[in-house]
Coordinates of C-alpha atoms and ligand atoms in Angstrom, one line a residue:
M1 CA 115.6 313.6 229.0
K2 CA 118.1 315.9 230.8
K3 CA 116.5 314.8 234.1
I4 CA 117.1 311.1 233.2
I5 CA 120.7 311.7 232.3
L6 CA 121.3 313.7 235.5
G7 CA 119.6 310.9 237.5
L8 CA 121.8 308.3 235.9
L9 CA 124.9 310.4 236.6
L10 CA 123.9 310.8 240.2
L11 CA 123.4 307.0 240.5
L12 CA 126.8 306.4 238.9
T13 CA 128.6 308.7 241.3
L14 CA 126.7 307.3 244.4
N15 CA 127.8 303.9 243.2
L16 CA 131.4 304.9 242.7
A17 CA 131.4 306.5 246.1
S18 CA 130.2 303.3 247.8
C19 CA 132.8 301.2 246.0
E20 CA 135.5 303.5 247.2
T21 CA 134.5 303.2 250.8
K22 CA 134.4 299.5 250.3
Q23 CA 138.0 299.5 249.0
N24 CA 139.3 301.3 252.1
T25 CA 137.7 298.8 254.4
I26 CA 139.5 295.5 254.7
T27 CA 138.3 292.4 256.4
V28 CA 140.4 291.0 259.3
L29 CA 139.9 287.5 260.5
T30 CA 140.3 286.5 264.1
S31 CA 139.1 283.6 266.2
S32 CA 137.7 284.6 269.7
G33 CA 137.8 282.3 272.7
Y34 CA 141.5 282.8 273.0
E35 CA 141.9 285.0 276.1
P36 CA 143.8 287.4 276.4
Y37 CA 144.5 287.6 272.6
E38 CA 140.9 287.7 271.5
M39 CA 137.6 287.2 273.3
I40 CA 134.1 288.5 273.4
D41 CA 133.3 291.0 276.2
T42 CA 130.0 291.1 278.2
D43 CA 128.5 293.4 275.5
G44 CA 129.2 290.9 272.8
N45 CA 132.2 292.8 271.3
L46 CA 135.5 291.5 270.4
T47 CA 138.3 292.6 272.8
G48 CA 141.8 291.5 273.6
F49 CA 145.5 292.2 272.8
D50 CA 145.2 291.2 269.1
I51 CA 142.1 293.4 268.7
D52 CA 143.8 296.5 270.3
L53 CA 147.0 296.0 268.3
M54 CA 145.2 295.6 265.0
N55 CA 143.0 298.6 265.6
A56 CA 146.1 300.7 266.5
L57 CA 147.9 299.5 263.3
A58 CA 144.8 300.3 261.2
D59 CA 144.7 303.7 262.7
E60 CA 148.4 304.2 261.9
L61 CA 147.8 303.2 258.3
A62 CA 144.5 305.1 258.1
I63 CA 142.6 301.9 257.0
E64 CA 139.1 301.0 258.0
I65 CA 138.8 297.4 259.2
E66 CA 135.9 295.1 259.5
W67 CA 136.3 292.2 261.9
K68 CA 135.2 288.7 261.1
D69 CA 135.3 286.2 263.9
V70 CA 135.8 282.7 262.5
A71 CA 136.9 279.2 263.5
F72 CA 140.7 279.1 263.9
E73 CA 140.9 276.0 261.6
G74 CA 139.6 277.9 258.6
I75 CA 141.9 280.9 258.8
I76 CA 144.9 279.8 256.8
A77 CA 142.7 278.3 254.0
S78 CA 140.7 281.5 253.8
L79 CA 143.9 283.5 253.3
Q80 CA 145.3 281.0 250.9
S81 CA 142.1 281.1 248.7
G82 CA 142.0 284.9 248.8
Q83 CA 138.7 285.0 250.6
A84 CA 140.3 287.2 253.2
E85 CA 143.6 289.1 253.1
I86 CA 144.5 289.6 256.7
A87 CA 144.3 287.7 260.0
I88 CA 145.4 288.2 263.6
A89 CA 144.7 285.4 266.0
G90 CA 147.8 284.6 268.0
I91 CA 149.1 282.8 264.9
S92 CA 152.5 281.1 265.0
P93 CA 154.4 281.7 261.8
T94 CA 155.6 278.2 261.1
E95 CA 157.7 277.1 258.2
D96 CA 154.8 275.0 257.0
R97 CA 152.4 277.8 257.0
K98 CA 154.9 280.1 255.3
E99 CA 154.6 277.9 252.2
N100 CA 151.0 279.1 251.8
I101 CA 150.7 282.5 253.4
D102 CA 152.9 285.5 254.4
F103 CA 153.6 286.8 257.8
S104 CA 154.5 290.1 259.4
E105 CA 157.4 290.4 261.8
I106 CA 156.7 288.8 265.1
Y107 CA 154.7 291.1 267.5
Y108 CA 154.8 289.1 270.7
N109 CA 156.9 286.1 271.7
S110 CA 154.8 283.4 273.3
D111 CA 157.6 280.7 273.4
V112 CA 155.3 278.0 272.3
G113 CA 158.2 276.4 270.5
L114 CA 159.9 275.8 273.9
T115 CA 157.0 275.2 276.4
N116 CA 153.4 274.3 276.2
F117 CA 151.1 273.5 279.1
L118 CA 148.9 270.5 280.0
V119 CA 145.7 271.6 281.7
F120 CA 143.7 269.1 283.6
K121 CA 141.5 268.5 286.7
S122 CA 143.5 268.9 289.9
D123 CA 142.7 265.5 291.1
Q124 CA 144.8 263.9 288.2
A125 CA 148.3 262.9 289.0
I126 CA 150.0 264.4 285.9
E127 CA 153.6 265.7 286.0
S128 CA 154.8 265.2 282.5
L129 CA 154.1 263.8 279.1
N130 CA 155.0 260.4 280.5
D131 CA 151.9 260.4 282.6
L132 CA 149.5 260.8 279.6
S133 CA 149.5 257.1 278.7
G134 CA 145.9 255.9 278.1
L135 CA 144.4 259.5 278.5
V136 CA 142.4 261.6 276.1
V137 CA 144.3 264.8 275.2
G138 CA 142.7 267.7 273.3
A139 CA 143.8 270.8 271.5
Q140 CA 142.2 273.3 269.2
L141 CA 141.7 272.2 265.6
G142 CA 144.2 273.7 263.1
T143 CA 146.7 274.8 265.8
V144 CA 150.4 274.0 266.2
Q145 CA 149.3 272.3 269.5
A146 CA 147.2 270.0 267.5
T147 CA 150.1 269.2 265.1
L148 CA 152.3 268.7 268.2
L149 CA 149.9 266.2 269.7
E150 CA 149.6 264.3 266.4
S151 CA 153.3 263.9 266.2
I152 CA 153.9 262.7 269.8
H153 CA 150.7 260.6 270.7
E154 CA 152.2 257.3 269.7
E155 CA 155.4 257.8 271.6
Y156 CA 153.4 258.7 274.8
N157 CA 150.5 256.4 274.1
F158 CA 147.5 258.9 274.4
I159 CA 144.5 259.5 272.3
V160 CA 144.2 262.9 270.4
D161 CA 140.7 264.5 270.5
L162 CA 140.5 267.9 268.7
R163 CA 137.7 270.6 269.1
N164 CA 136.9 273.9 267.4
T165 CA 137.6 275.9 270.6
N166 CA 139.6 275.5 273.9
T167 CA 136.5 276.6 275.7
Q168 CA 134.7 273.5 274.5
I169 CA 137.6 271.3 275.5
V170 CA 137.6 272.9 279.1
E171 CA 133.9 272.0 279.3
E172 CA 134.6 268.5 278.3
I173 CA 137.4 268.2 280.9
K174 CA 135.0 269.2 283.6
A175 CA 132.5 266.7 282.3
D176 CA 135.2 264.0 282.3
R177 CA 135.1 263.3 278.5
I178 CA 138.5 264.7 277.8
D179 CA 141.4 264.5 280.3
V180 CA 143.9 267.1 279.2
L181 CA 144.1 270.3 277.1
V182 CA 147.3 271.5 275.6
V183 CA 147.8 275.3 275.1
E184 CA 150.5 277.9 275.4
K185 CA 151.3 279.5 278.8
V186 CA 149.1 282.6 278.8
I187 CA 146.1 280.7 277.6
S188 CA 146.6 278.2 280.4
D189 CA 147.0 281.0 282.9
S190 CA 143.8 282.6 281.9
I191 CA 141.9 279.3 281.9
L192 CA 143.1 278.6 285.5
A193 CA 142.2 282.1 286.6
S194 CA 138.5 281.2 286.0
N195 CA 138.5 277.5 286.7
N196 CA 139.9 276.7 290.2
E197 CA 139.3 273.0 289.8
L198 CA 141.9 272.8 287.1
K199 CA 145.7 272.9 287.2
A200 CA 148.5 273.1 284.7
V201 CA 152.0 271.8 284.1
G202 CA 154.4 272.9 281.5
F203 CA 156.4 270.6 279.2
E204 CA 159.3 271.0 276.7
S205 CA 158.0 271.0 273.2
H206 CA 161.2 271.1 271.0
L207 CA 159.5 272.9 268.2
D208 CA 162.0 275.7 267.4
D209 CA 160.2 277.4 264.5
Y210 CA 157.0 277.7 266.5
S211 CA 157.7 280.7 268.8
G212 CA 156.1 284.1 268.5
N213 CA 153.0 285.5 267.0
A214 CA 152.7 287.2 263.7
I215 CA 149.9 288.8 261.6
A216 CA 149.1 286.6 258.6
F217 CA 148.4 287.7 255.0
S218 CA 147.5 286.1 251.8
K219 CA 150.6 285.4 249.8
G220 CA 152.1 288.3 248.0
S221 CA 149.8 290.8 249.8
P222 CA 151.1 294.4 249.6
Y223 CA 149.8 294.9 253.1
V224 CA 152.8 292.9 254.6
E225 CA 155.2 295.7 254.2
Q226 CA 152.7 298.4 255.3
F227 CA 151.9 296.6 258.4
N228 CA 155.6 295.9 259.2
S229 CA 156.4 299.6 259.1
A230 CA 153.3 300.4 261.1
L231 CA 154.4 297.7 263.6
Q232 CA 157.9 299.3 263.8
T233 CA 156.2 302.7 264.5
L234 CA 154.2 301.2 267.4
R235 CA 157.4 299.6 268.7
D236 CA 159.3 302.8 268.6
N237 CA 156.7 305.0 270.2
G238 CA 156.0 302.5 273.1
T239 CA 152.4 301.5 272.0
L240 CA 153.3 297.9 271.5
D241 CA 154.9 297.7 275.0
E242 CA 151.9 299.4 276.5
L243 CA 149.5 296.9 275.0
I244 CA 151.7 293.9 276.0
N245 CA 151.6 295.3 279.6
K246 CA 147.9 295.9 279.5
W247 CA 147.1 292.4 278.4
F248 CA 149.9 290.0 279.6
N249 CA 151.3 291.5 282.9
T250 CA 148.6 290.6 285.3
Ligands
LIG1 N1 149.5 279.8 268.2 C1 148.8 278.6 267.8 C2 148.8 278.5 266.3 O1 149.1 279.4 265.6 C3 147.3 278.7 268.3 C4 146.6 279.9 268.0 C5 145.1 279.8 268.2 N2 144.4 281.1 268.0 C6 143.2 281.4 268.3 N3 142.8 282.7 268.2 N4 142.3 280.4 268.7 O2 148.4 277.5 265.9

């Protein structure tokens, strides 16, 4: 009898211990295929600016994180439904999104509110939005670029075709199924760096609440404040600038 009780106690403690480790591990959503923010390296691991930054923040806060690489389109909904609590994916903290989820302070300014880029095959004569008439223009599903295209396609008379990843759209541009991809500057730079048959031109976007990237949280999450103060620490001690130089100053 004693043995049984001891055994049960042991089981109970083991169980509690495993619950505790689980509690200290939080799942962080990201969406790879967005170089240099997040991509998969040759060993199949997540790498990039957001990955380094989140790992540094987690170290600072002594939290264990578990990465989950998902489709960008599902991220906001997952946070909203409480399936996940944190996401870092080059996310623009727009007013619309703020109705459903919370954001940290901005950690990097990408200027997507002012300028976005049209990426297309070099043999196309495209200089501005006015040259898009009759063309098929793509963007990643669920992004501010997708929203932007939906809001201007009638005025400029183009067809909007959205896909889960920018990589997929680049492939379809090469295969002549899509004419143009719309992305922010650093993404277009990195796409051009590995596709010399493509070129890009910037255009004014007039979306003043779209600039900058922030970490996203489910609404009311206690992590918002913790991450903001960790972010401030990394700003003060130079780590944030180091990471920006590492990933963006090529
Ligand atoms: N900044 C844009 C947005 O928030 C695009 C982000 C796409 N991110 C990604 N990891 N694929 O809508």
